[in-house]
Coordinates of C-alpha atoms in Angstrom, one line a residue:
Chain A
M1 CA 0.1 30.7 -0.1
T2 CA -1.4 27.0 -0.9
V3 CA 0.2 24.6 -3.1
P4 CA -2.3 23.4 -5.8
A5 CA -4.1 20.1 -5.4
I6 CA -3.2 19.1 -8.7
E7 CA -0.4 20.4 -11.2
I8 CA 0.4 19.1 -14.5
Q9 CA 2.6 20.4 -17.1
H10 CA 3.1 19.2 -20.6
I11 CA 2.1 15.6 -19.9
S12 CA 2.0 13.0 -22.7
K13 CA 1.4 9.2 -23.0
T14 CA 2.1 7.1 -25.9
Y15 CA 1.6 3.5 -26.4
G16 CA 3.8 2.5 -29.3
E17 CA 2.5 4.5 -32.3
V18 CA -0.8 5.5 -30.5
T19 CA -0.7 8.5 -28.9
A20 CA -3.5 8.7 -26.1
V21 CA -2.3 12.2 -24.6
A22 CA -0.2 14.5 -26.6
D23 CA 0.1 17.6 -24.5
V24 CA -1.9 18.3 -21.5
S25 CA -1.4 21.0 -18.7
F26 CA -3.6 22.4 -16.3
T27 CA -3.8 23.2 -12.3
V28 CA -6.8 22.5 -9.9
Q29 CA -6.8 24.6 -6.8
Q30 CA -7.8 23.2 -3.5
G31 CA -11.5 23.0 -3.0
E32 CA -12.1 23.5 -6.8
V33 CA -14.3 21.2 -9.1
L34 CA -12.7 20.9 -12.2
A35 CA -14.2 19.1 -15.2
L36 CA -12.3 17.4 -18.1
L37 CA -14.5 17.7 -20.9
G38 CA -14.0 15.9 -24.1
P39 CA -15.2 13.2 -26.5
N40 CA -14.4 9.5 -26.1
G41 CA -10.8 8.9 -27.0
A42 CA -9.8 12.4 -26.1
G43 CA -7.3 11.3 -23.5
K44 CA -9.5 12.1 -20.5
T45 CA -9.3 8.6 -18.9
T46 CA -5.8 8.5 -19.4
T47 CA -4.9 11.8 -18.1
I48 CA -6.9 11.0 -14.8
E49 CA -5.2 7.3 -14.6
I50 CA -1.8 9.1 -14.6
L51 CA -2.9 11.3 -12.0
E52 CA -4.4 8.5 -9.9
G53 CA -0.9 6.7 -10.2
H54 CA -2.5 3.9 -12.5
R55 CA -0.3 4.8 -15.4
K56 CA 3.1 6.6 -15.8
A57 CA 3.0 9.7 -18.1
T58 CA 5.5 9.1 -21.2
G59 CA 6.7 12.9 -20.6
G60 CA 5.8 16.0 -18.6
T61 CA 5.5 16.6 -14.8
V62 CA 2.7 15.8 -12.4
R63 CA 2.1 16.7 -8.9
V64 CA -1.0 15.5 -7.0
L65 CA -1.2 17.1 -3.5
G66 CA 2.4 17.7 -3.7
F67 CA 3.3 14.0 -4.5
D68 CA 4.5 12.2 -7.8
P69 CA 1.6 9.9 -8.4
A70 CA 3.8 7.6 -10.2
K71 CA 5.4 6.8 -7.1
R72 CA 2.1 5.7 -5.6
D73 CA 3.0 7.0 -2.0
R74 CA 0.8 5.5 0.7
Q75 CA 0.5 9.0 2.2
M76 CA -1.0 10.2 -1.3
R77 CA -3.4 7.3 -1.6
A78 CA -4.7 8.0 1.9
R79 CA -5.9 11.3 0.7
L80 CA -7.5 10.3 -2.7
G81 CA -10.8 9.0 -3.4
I82 CA -11.0 7.4 -6.8
V83 CA -14.1 6.3 -8.7
L84 CA -13.1 4.4 -11.7
Q85 CA -15.1 4.5 -15.0
D86 CA -15.6 0.6 -14.9
S87 CA -14.8 -1.5 -11.7
R88 CA -16.9 -3.8 -9.7
T89 CA -17.4 -4.9 -5.8
D90 CA -17.3 -8.1 -4.4
P91 CA -20.7 -9.1 -5.2
E92 CA -21.1 -11.4 -2.0
L93 CA -20.5 -8.5 0.3
T94 CA -23.1 -6.1 1.2
P95 CA -22.7 -2.2 0.8
R96 CA -22.1 -1.7 4.5
E97 CA -19.6 -4.6 4.5
C98 CA -17.7 -3.0 1.5
V99 CA -17.7 0.2 2.9
A100 CA -16.5 -1.0 6.2
M101 CA -13.6 -3.1 4.6
F102 CA -12.4 0.0 2.5
G103 CA -12.5 2.1 5.5
S104 CA -10.5 -0.3 7.5
W105 CA -7.6 0.5 5.1
Y106 CA -7.4 4.3 5.9
P107 CA -6.0 6.0 8.9
D108 CA -8.8 8.3 9.2
P109 CA -12.0 6.9 7.9
R110 CA -15.4 8.4 8.0
P111 CA -18.1 6.5 10.0
V112 CA -19.7 3.7 7.7
D113 CA -23.3 4.7 8.4
E114 CA -22.4 8.3 7.8
V115 CA -21.0 7.3 4.3
L116 CA -24.1 5.2 3.4
E117 CA -26.4 8.1 4.3
L118 CA -24.5 10.4 2.2
V119 CA -24.7 8.3 -1.0
G120 CA -28.3 7.3 0.0
L121 CA -27.6 3.6 0.5
T122 CA -28.9 3.1 3.8
S123 CA -32.1 1.4 2.9
V124 CA -30.1 -1.2 1.0
A125 CA -27.0 -1.4 3.1
D126 CA -27.6 -4.9 4.1
R127 CA -28.7 -6.3 0.6
R128 CA -25.9 -8.3 -1.3
S129 CA -24.0 -5.8 -3.6
G130 CA -24.5 -8.1 -6.6
R131 CA -28.2 -7.4 -6.6
L132 CA -28.0 -3.6 -6.5
S133 CA -29.1 -1.6 -9.6
G134 CA -26.7 0.1 -11.9
G135 CA -27.1 3.4 -10.2
Q136 CA -26.9 2.0 -6.7
Q137 CA -23.8 0.3 -7.7
R138 CA -22.4 3.5 -8.9
R139 CA -23.2 5.3 -5.7
L140 CA -21.6 2.5 -4.0
D141 CA -18.4 3.2 -6.2
L142 CA -18.7 6.8 -4.7
A143 CA -19.0 5.4 -1.0
L144 CA -16.0 3.4 -1.3
A145 CA -14.1 6.5 -2.5
L146 CA -15.6 8.6 0.3
V147 CA -14.9 6.4 3.3
G148 CA -11.3 7.3 3.6
N149 CA -12.3 11.0 4.0
P150 CA -10.1 11.9 1.0
D151 CA -9.1 15.7 0.3
L152 CA -9.3 14.9 -3.3
L153 CA -11.6 12.9 -5.3
F154 CA -11.3 11.6 -9.0
L155 CA -14.5 10.9 -10.6
D156 CA -14.1 9.2 -14.1
E157 CA -17.4 9.6 -16.1
P158 CA -19.7 9.4 -13.0
T159 CA -22.7 9.5 -14.9
T160 CA -22.2 7.5 -17.9
G161 CA -25.1 5.1 -18.5
F162 CA -27.3 6.8 -16.3
D163 CA -30.9 7.5 -17.2
P164 CA -31.9 11.4 -16.8
S165 CA -33.2 11.4 -13.5
A166 CA -30.5 9.1 -11.7
R167 CA -28.2 11.5 -13.5
R168 CA -29.7 14.6 -11.9
Q169 CA -29.3 12.4 -8.3
A170 CA -25.9 12.1 -9.1
W171 CA -25.4 15.7 -10.0
Q172 CA -26.8 16.5 -6.6
L173 CA -24.5 14.1 -4.7
I174 CA -21.5 15.5 -6.4
S175 CA -22.3 19.1 -5.8
D176 CA -22.8 18.3 -2.2
L177 CA -19.2 17.1 -2.2
G178 CA -18.2 20.7 -3.5
T179 CA -19.8 22.0 0.0
L180 CA -18.0 19.3 2.1
G181 CA -14.7 21.3 0.7
K182 CA -13.6 18.5 -1.3
T183 CA -11.2 19.2 -4.4
V184 CA -13.0 17.2 -7.5
L185 CA -11.7 16.3 -10.7
L186 CA -14.4 14.7 -12.9
T187 CA -14.3 13.6 -16.4
T188 CA -17.5 13.8 -18.6
H189 CA -18.6 14.1 -22.3
Y190 CA -21.5 15.9 -21.4
M191 CA -21.2 19.9 -21.5
D192 CA -24.3 20.2 -19.3
E193 CA -22.8 18.0 -16.7
A194 CA -19.6 20.0 -16.7
E195 CA -21.5 23.3 -16.6
F196 CA -23.7 22.0 -13.7
L197 CA -20.9 20.8 -11.6
A198 CA -17.6 22.4 -12.3
D199 CA -16.1 25.6 -11.2
R200 CA -13.9 25.6 -14.2
I201 CA -13.7 23.3 -17.4
V202 CA -11.0 22.2 -19.2
V203 CA -12.0 20.8 -22.8
I204 CA -9.7 18.4 -24.4
S205 CA -9.6 16.6 -27.8
D206 CA -7.1 14.4 -29.4
G207 CA -4.9 14.4 -26.3
R208 CA -4.6 18.2 -26.6
V209 CA -6.2 21.1 -24.4
L210 CA -8.6 23.1 -26.8
A211 CA -10.0 25.5 -24.1
E212 CA -10.0 26.1 -20.4
G213 CA -12.0 28.5 -18.2
T214 CA -15.2 29.1 -16.1
P215 CA -18.4 27.9 -17.9
S216 CA -19.1 31.6 -18.6
Q217 CA -15.7 32.2 -20.1
L218 CA -15.6 29.3 -22.4
V219 CA -19.1 30.5 -23.7
G220 CA -18.1 34.2 -23.5
P221 CA -16.4 34.9 -27.2
H222 CA -19.3 33.1 -28.7
T223 CA -22.2 35.0 -26.9
D224 CA -22.2 38.1 -29.1
R225 CA -22.4 35.9 -32.2
V226 CA -25.6 34.8 -33.6
R227 CA -26.6 32.0 -36.0
I228 CA -28.9 32.3 -38.9
T229 CA -29.9 29.1 -40.4
F230 CA -32.3 28.8 -43.4
R231 CA -33.1 26.2 -46.2
L232 CA -33.4 26.9 -50.1
D233 CA -35.4 25.1 -52.6
G234 CA -33.4 23.0 -54.9
A235 CA -30.9 24.5 -57.1
V236 CA -30.7 28.0 -55.6
V237 CA -27.7 29.2 -54.3
P238 CA -27.3 32.1 -51.6
P239 CA -25.4 35.0 -52.3
T240 CA -21.6 35.4 -51.6
G241 CA -20.3 38.0 -49.3
L242 CA -22.6 37.2 -46.4
G243 CA -20.3 34.2 -45.1
V244 CA -23.1 31.7 -45.7
H245 CA -22.0 28.2 -45.7
Q246 CA -24.0 24.9 -46.2
L247 CA -24.3 22.3 -43.5
A248 CA -24.1 18.4 -43.9
D249 CA -27.9 18.3 -43.9
G250 CA -28.3 20.7 -46.9
S251 CA -29.3 23.7 -44.7
W252 CA -27.3 27.1 -45.0
R253 CA -25.8 28.9 -42.1
I254 CA -24.5 32.5 -41.3
E255 CA -22.7 33.3 -38.2
T256 CA -22.5 37.1 -37.6
R257 CA -22.0 39.6 -34.9
E258 CA -24.1 42.2 -36.8
T259 CA -27.4 40.4 -36.8
T260 CA -29.8 43.2 -37.9
A261 CA -27.7 44.2 -40.9
T262 CA -26.7 40.5 -41.9
L263 CA -30.6 39.5 -41.8
H264 CA -31.5 42.7 -43.8
D265 CA -29.2 41.9 -46.6
L266 CA -30.3 38.1 -46.7
T267 CA -34.0 39.0 -46.9
R268 CA -33.5 41.7 -49.4
W269 CA -31.6 39.3 -51.6
A270 CA -34.5 36.8 -51.2
L271 CA -37.2 39.3 -51.8
D272 CA -35.1 40.3 -55.0
A273 CA -34.4 36.7 -56.3
D274 CA -38.0 35.8 -55.3
V275 CA -36.9 32.8 -53.4
E276 CA -38.4 31.7 -49.9
L277 CA -36.2 31.4 -46.9
E278 CA -37.6 28.2 -45.5
D279 CA -37.3 27.2 -41.7
L280 CA -35.6 30.8 -41.2
I281 CA -34.0 30.5 -37.4
V282 CA -32.1 33.3 -35.7
R283 CA -30.7 32.2 -32.3
R284 CA -27.7 32.2 -30.2
P285 CA -25.7 28.9 -30.2
S286 CA -26.1 26.7 -27.2
L287 CA -23.4 25.6 -24.9
E288 CA -23.7 22.0 -26.3
E289 CA -23.1 23.5 -29.8
I290 CA -20.2 25.8 -28.8
Y291 CA -18.5 22.7 -27.2
L292 CA -19.1 20.6 -30.4
D293 CA -17.8 23.1 -32.5
L294 CA -14.8 23.3 -30.2
V295 CA -14.0 19.7 -30.5
G296 CA -14.7 19.7 -34.4
S297 CA -17.9 17.6 -34.5
T298 CA -21.2 18.7 -35.8
P299 CA -24.4 18.3 -33.7
P300 CA -26.4 15.6 -35.9
E301 CA -23.9 12.8 -35.4
P302 CA -26.3 9.7 -34.9
A303 CA -23.4 7.4 -33.9
S304 CA -22.5 10.1 -31.4
E305 CA -20.5 8.2 -28.8
G306 CA -21.9 10.1 -25.7
A307 CA -25.1 8.0 -26.3
K308 CA -23.4 4.3 -26.2
R309 CA -22.0 2.5 -23.2
Chain B
M1 CA -1.3 37.7 17.1
T2 CA 0.0 35.0 14.6
T3 CA -2.2 33.7 12.0
T4 CA -4.7 31.4 13.0
K5 CA -5.4 28.2 11.0
T6 CA -9.0 27.6 9.8
P7 CA -9.8 24.2 11.4
G8 CA -9.9 21.3 9.0
A9 CA -8.0 23.2 6.4
L10 CA -5.1 21.7 4.6
E11 CA -1.6 22.6 5.4
P12 CA 0.0 21.4 2.3
D13 CA 3.4 22.9 3.0
S14 CA 3.7 20.9 6.1
P15 CA 5.2 17.3 5.8
T16 CA 1.8 15.5 5.0
P17 CA -0.9 16.4 7.4
M18 CA -1.8 12.9 8.7
K19 CA -4.8 12.4 10.8
G20 CA -5.4 9.2 12.8
K21 CA -3.2 6.0 12.9
W22 CA -2.2 3.8 10.3
P23 CA -3.7 0.3 10.7
S24 CA -0.8 -2.2 11.2
V25 CA -0.1 -4.7 8.3
P26 CA -0.7 -7.9 10.5
H27 CA -4.2 -6.6 11.3
L28 CA -4.8 -5.5 7.8
I29 CA -4.0 -9.2 6.6
V30 CA -6.2 -10.9 9.1
N31 CA -8.8 -8.6 8.6
Q32 CA -8.5 -9.2 4.7
A33 CA -8.6 -13.0 5.2
R34 CA -11.6 -12.8 7.2
Y35 CA -13.6 -10.6 4.8
Q36 CA -12.4 -13.3 1.9
L37 CA -13.5 -16.1 4.1
R38 CA -17.0 -14.4 4.4
I39 CA -17.1 -14.1 0.6
F40 CA -15.8 -17.7 0.0
M41 CA -18.8 -19.0 2.3
R42 CA -21.3 -16.7 0.6
N43 CA -20.3 -18.4 -2.8
P44 CA -22.0 -21.6 -3.0
A45 CA -20.2 -23.0 -6.1
A46 CA -16.8 -22.0 -4.7
A47 CA -17.8 -23.8 -1.5
F48 CA -19.0 -27.0 -3.1
F49 CA -16.0 -27.4 -5.4
T50 CA -13.5 -26.8 -2.7
V51 CA -15.0 -28.6 0.4
I52 CA -18.1 -30.7 -0.6
F53 CA -16.6 -32.2 -3.9
P54 CA -13.3 -33.7 -2.3
L55 CA -15.3 -34.9 0.5
V56 CA -17.8 -36.9 -1.1
I57 CA -15.2 -38.4 -3.4
F58 CA -13.1 -39.1 -0.4
I59 CA -16.0 -40.9 1.4
G60 CA -17.0 -42.8 -1.9
V61 CA -13.7 -44.1 -2.4
L62 CA -13.3 -45.2 1.5
V63 CA -16.7 -46.9 1.1
F64 CA -16.1 -48.8 -2.1
E65 CA -12.2 -49.3 -1.8
P66 CA -11.5 -49.5 -5.4
G67 CA -8.9 -51.9 -6.8
G68 CA -6.8 -51.4 -9.7
K69 CA -3.1 -50.3 -9.7
N70 CA -2.1 -47.0 -8.6
F71 CA 0.9 -45.2 -7.0
L72 CA -0.3 -45.8 -3.6
E73 CA 0.5 -49.4 -3.9
E74 CA 3.9 -48.3 -3.0
F75 CA 3.1 -48.0 0.5
E76 CA 1.4 -51.5 1.1
P77 CA 1.0 -53.5 3.4
S78 CA -0.7 -50.8 5.4
R79 CA -4.4 -50.9 5.2
Y80 CA -6.1 -48.8 2.1
Q81 CA -7.8 -46.2 4.4
Q82 CA -4.6 -45.4 6.1
R83 CA -3.0 -44.9 2.6
A84 CA -6.0 -43.1 0.8
T85 CA -6.8 -40.6 3.6
P86 CA -3.5 -38.8 3.5
A87 CA -3.6 -39.0 -0.3
F88 CA -7.0 -37.3 -0.3
I89 CA -6.1 -34.7 2.3
A90 CA -3.1 -33.7 -0.1
F91 CA -5.7 -33.3 -2.8
A92 CA -7.9 -31.1 -0.8
V93 CA -5.1 -29.0 0.2
M94 CA -4.1 -28.4 -3.3
G95 CA -7.8 -27.8 -4.2
A96 CA -8.3 -25.3 -1.5
T97 CA -5.1 -23.4 -2.3
L98 CA -3.8 -23.8 -5.9
T99 CA -7.3 -24.3 -7.7
A100 CA -9.3 -22.0 -5.5
L101 CA -6.6 -18.9 -5.5
A102 CA -6.3 -19.1 -9.2
M103 CA -10.0 -18.9 -9.7
R104 CA -10.7 -16.4 -7.0
V105 CA -7.7 -14.2 -7.7
T106 CA -8.5 -14.0 -11.4
V107 CA -12.1 -13.0 -10.8
T108 CA -11.0 -10.1 -8.6
R109 CA -8.5 -9.1 -11.0
E110 CA -11.0 -9.3 -14.1
R111 CA -13.7 -7.5 -12.1
G112 CA -11.4 -4.6 -11.5
I113 CA -11.4 -5.2 -7.8
L114 CA -7.4 -5.4 -7.7
R115 CA -7.2 -2.3 -9.6
R116 CA -9.4 -0.3 -7.3
V117 CA -7.6 -1.7 -4.3
Q118 CA -4.2 -0.2 -6.0
G119 CA -5.8 3.2 -5.7
T120 CA -6.1 2.7 -2.0
P121 CA -3.6 3.2 1.0
L122 CA -3.9 -0.7 1.4
P123 CA -0.5 -2.3 0.7
K124 CA -1.5 -4.3 -2.4
W125 CA 0.3 -7.2 -1.2
A126 CA -1.8 -7.3 2.0
Y127 CA -4.8 -7.7 -0.3
V128 CA -3.5 -10.9 -1.8
A129 CA -2.1 -12.1 1.5
G130 CA -5.6 -11.9 2.6
H131 CA -6.7 -14.1 -0.1
V132 CA -4.2 -16.7 0.8
G133 CA -4.8 -16.7 4.5
S134 CA -8.3 -17.4 3.9
S135 CA -7.6 -20.4 1.4
L136 CA -5.1 -21.7 4.1
V137 CA -7.8 -21.6 6.6
V138 CA -10.1 -23.4 4.3
A139 CA -7.3 -25.9 3.6
Y140 CA -6.4 -26.7 7.2
A141 CA -10.2 -26.8 8.3
L142 CA -10.7 -29.4 5.4
C143 CA -7.6 -31.5 6.6
F144 CA -9.2 -31.6 10.1
V145 CA -12.6 -32.7 8.8
M146 CA -11.1 -35.6 6.6
L147 CA -9.0 -36.7 9.4
V148 CA -11.9 -36.7 11.6
V149 CA -14.1 -38.5 9.1
G150 CA -11.5 -41.0 8.5
T151 CA -10.8 -41.8 12.2
L152 CA -14.7 -42.0 13.2
F153 CA -15.9 -43.8 10.4
F154 CA -13.3 -45.7 8.5
G155 CA -11.1 -47.0 11.3
V156 CA -7.9 -44.6 10.3
D157 CA -5.5 -44.7 13.1
I158 CA -3.7 -41.6 13.9
E159 CA 0.0 -42.1 14.5
W160 CA 0.7 -39.6 17.3
R161 CA 4.3 -39.6 17.0
L162 CA 4.0 -38.5 13.3
I163 CA 1.5 -35.7 14.0
P164 CA 4.4 -33.0 13.9
A165 CA 5.6 -34.3 10.7
G166 CA 2.2 -34.3 9.2
I167 CA 1.5 -30.7 10.3
L168 CA 4.8 -29.5 8.9
T169 CA 4.1 -31.4 5.5
I170 CA 0.6 -29.8 5.1
A171 CA 2.2 -26.4 6.0
V172 CA 4.9 -26.7 3.2
G173 CA 2.5 -27.9 0.6
A174 CA -0.2 -25.5 1.4
A175 CA 2.4 -22.6 1.1
A176 CA 3.7 -24.0 -2.2
F177 CA 0.4 -24.6 -3.6
A178 CA -0.7 -21.2 -2.6
A179 CA 2.1 -19.5 -4.2
L180 CA 1.7 -21.6 -7.4
G181 CA -2.1 -20.7 -7.2
V182 CA -1.7 -17.1 -7.2
A183 CA 1.3 -17.4 -9.8
Q184 CA -1.0 -19.3 -12.2
T185 CA -3.5 -16.2 -12.4
A186 CA -0.8 -14.5 -14.8
W187 CA -1.6 -17.4 -17.4
I188 CA -5.1 -17.0 -17.1
P189 CA -6.3 -14.3 -19.6
S190 CA -10.0 -13.9 -18.5
E191 CA -12.7 -14.8 -16.0
T192 CA -14.0 -17.4 -18.3
A193 CA -10.8 -18.8 -19.0
A194 CA -10.2 -19.6 -15.3
P195 CA -12.3 -22.8 -14.8
P196 CA -11.0 -24.8 -17.8
L197 CA -7.5 -23.7 -17.2
T198 CA -7.6 -24.3 -13.5
N199 CA -9.2 -27.9 -14.1
A200 CA -6.5 -28.7 -16.7
T201 CA -3.9 -27.9 -14.0
T202 CA -5.7 -30.1 -11.5
L203 CA -5.9 -32.9 -14.1
V204 CA -2.1 -32.8 -14.6
M205 CA -1.5 -32.8 -10.8
L206 CA -3.9 -35.8 -10.3
T207 CA -2.2 -37.8 -13.1
T208 CA 1.2 -37.4 -12.1
A209 CA 0.5 -38.0 -8.3
F210 CA -1.4 -41.0 -8.6
M211 CA 0.0 -42.7 -12.0
P212 CA 0.9 -46.4 -11.3
V213 CA 4.6 -46.3 -11.4
S214 CA 5.1 -50.0 -12.6
D215 CA 3.0 -49.7 -15.6
V216 CA 4.7 -46.6 -17.6
P217 CA 7.9 -46.0 -19.2
R218 CA 10.6 -44.9 -16.9
G219 CA 10.9 -41.6 -18.5
V220 CA 7.2 -41.1 -18.1
G221 CA 7.4 -42.0 -14.5
W222 CA 10.5 -39.6 -14.0
V223 CA 8.7 -36.7 -15.3
A224 CA 5.5 -37.4 -13.2
S225 CA 7.5 -37.6 -10.1
L226 CA 8.5 -34.0 -10.5
F227 CA 5.1 -32.5 -10.1
P228 CA 4.2 -31.2 -6.7
L229 CA 1.0 -33.2 -5.8
R230 CA 3.0 -36.3 -5.9
H231 CA 5.6 -35.0 -3.8
L232 CA 3.0 -33.8 -1.1
V233 CA 1.4 -37.4 -1.4
E234 CA 4.8 -39.1 -0.8
A235 CA 5.5 -36.6 2.0
L236 CA 2.3 -36.9 3.6
V237 CA 1.2 -40.7 3.3
P238 CA 4.1 -41.9 5.5
T239 CA 3.0 -39.8 8.2
Y240 CA -0.1 -42.1 8.6
L241 CA 1.8 -45.3 8.3
P242 CA 2.4 -47.4 11.4
Q243 CA 5.6 -48.8 9.9
T244 CA 7.3 -45.1 9.9
A245 CA 9.9 -44.5 12.3
A246 CA 9.5 -41.0 14.1
P247 CA 9.9 -38.1 13.4
G248 CA 8.7 -39.4 9.8
I249 CA 9.8 -35.9 8.0
Q250 CA 10.4 -37.0 4.3
W251 CA 13.0 -33.9 3.7
G252 CA 13.6 -34.8 0.2
H253 CA 9.7 -34.2 -0.8
L254 CA 9.5 -31.2 1.4
G255 CA 12.6 -29.8 -0.3
A256 CA 10.9 -30.4 -3.6
L257 CA 7.7 -28.7 -2.6
A258 CA 9.8 -25.9 -1.2
I259 CA 11.4 -25.5 -4.7
W260 CA 7.9 -25.7 -6.3
G261 CA 6.7 -22.8 -3.7
L262 CA 9.9 -20.8 -4.7
I263 CA 9.2 -21.1 -8.2
G264 CA 5.6 -20.0 -7.6
L265 CA 6.7 -17.0 -5.6
A266 CA 9.0 -16.1 -8.4
G267 CA 6.1 -16.2 -10.9
V268 CA 4.1 -14.0 -8.6
I269 CA 6.9 -11.5 -8.2
F270 CA 7.6 -11.1 -11.9
G271 CA 4.4 -12.2 -13.6
F272 CA 1.4 -11.1 -11.3
K273 CA -0.8 -8.6 -12.9
W274 CA -3.1 -6.1 -11.4
E275 CA -5.2 -5.1 -14.2
P276 CA -8.1 -6.6 -15.7
Q277 CA -6.5 -8.5 -18.7
A278 CA -9.9 -9.3 -20.8
D279 CA -10.8 -5.6 -21.0
A280 CA -7.3 -4.3 -21.6
G281 CA -7.3 -5.6 -25.2
A282 CA -10.5 -4.1 -26.1
A283 CA -9.9 -0.9 -24.6
E284 CA -6.8 -0.6 -26.6
S285 CA -8.4 -1.6 -29.9
Q286 CA -11.1 0.7 -29.3
K287 CA -8.9 3.7 -28.7
R288 CA -6.9 2.6 -32.0
S289 CA -10.1 2.5 -34.1
H290 CA -11.2 5.8 -32.8
R291 CA -7.9 7.5 -33.8
S292 CA -8.1 5.9 -37.2
R293 CA -11.6 7.3 -37.6
R294 CA -10.7 10.9 -36.5
G295 CA -7.7 10.8 -38.9
K296 CA -9.8 10.0 -41.8
R297 CA -12.2 13.0 -41.2

């Protein structure tokens, strides 16, 4: 019988009139990698900061490794590794010195060289931290979180701002942590990242849990559904009864479980009415689309927040 | 057979599986002070303004012996160097503690370093104590260098019987200014605001400390006499003068410095901020605008 690494029940956090977290509950078992997935402003960072002890929840109960994080117990902090979304290190110190300094605060630190090796900073270990690239800086953040030999790691948007190859490298690194037996809670707004790294995903939006499960459980209810999209010339309107709805870009979409029958009905109508179904596509929705549907957003959003920062 | 434990597995039901030993708090503070000292020495701008700048002015003033009225006239008839050296030591002590700490601690706060430290088992006060410790080391080293320069090149006499009073005075002054320096960070809203605000404080301290007492209205002189650098100068200068009787401890001025130190300490305890301040407002407004955008949809 093991105690969960993280257990939160109905937590909320409000700042005056602004509600950052409305109602979030989930549990993370020891050794599990859980991704908190959601768009910016969903309450991911606030939730993780409550777990880290940086903020106090307005309501609900929180347990981290059996501790109340708001009390900021030193015993608890010795077993946590935290990568904040945005924090720097002393640019005058080298990565080796930074890691050694952080290590000296813990009762049971990992050897400095081993940590540098693990995050791949050995070759730049004696360079001033201020001269590291963004990706190297982020790996140093991870090194500082790992040097205390934590049981539980918090990674707040560990790959935001990375180029695709740096993201792949970071993914490899984080999934290696899983093999070290660490419990990991990470936040992300990328579905593919959550799917690649996490054993389980909690989708939150507007401060509430929308869905929870393994990647395949999340996709499960949608896998037997197929999307048919097409365009119509000018003023032509498709038939009712097939569940057709128009998208923001003017094209039409049908979601159906009975692909063959629906397609048959649609094409018969088109032949009868003598209209062309332009750009006719029949396919399963991608994970990204399922996620975006879940959080109530449409894919062609040019000012998508995930692209910023 | 009893249940065998998996090696390395957690035992969450036992009262916290602690491996290793906690580093002792004094060890942590000394260690932090050493890292901060290293950071200080690798930062040319900080080293210049704290060490080189007051030294150059000190030497320049001793070389040219500028006339004009200032507060140091009170300590005539002793030689100019004998009065100016302790006054500059007082100024350097303030620069190494009040000014340097206000700058450094603000920078570490705004970079999110304090915030990151809060997430570690290092007692957060030990981290700030490391900053203070390193600034005290710099302050004492600077005092020593100035004393040596004054003695070797400008014929300043060391009044050996007054040395204990001098050491005590510098200790009290440095501690008070260190507390005020850390307290001042609460009023500094961002990294870019740190230089102008700390410079303004330095100017106020200098003006009040060296104001020519005879030329200003009595009320102005009285207000000026409240400021801490003035008390440090008034406490330290007599410890360099041949006419001072041993032990030469200026209890009144040390008491005033101690009160300033306590004010600083209260400011630290009640006002110190661990979170970056410049970012906090931005993040909050971003959150708000996001919310209103969602609301409209």
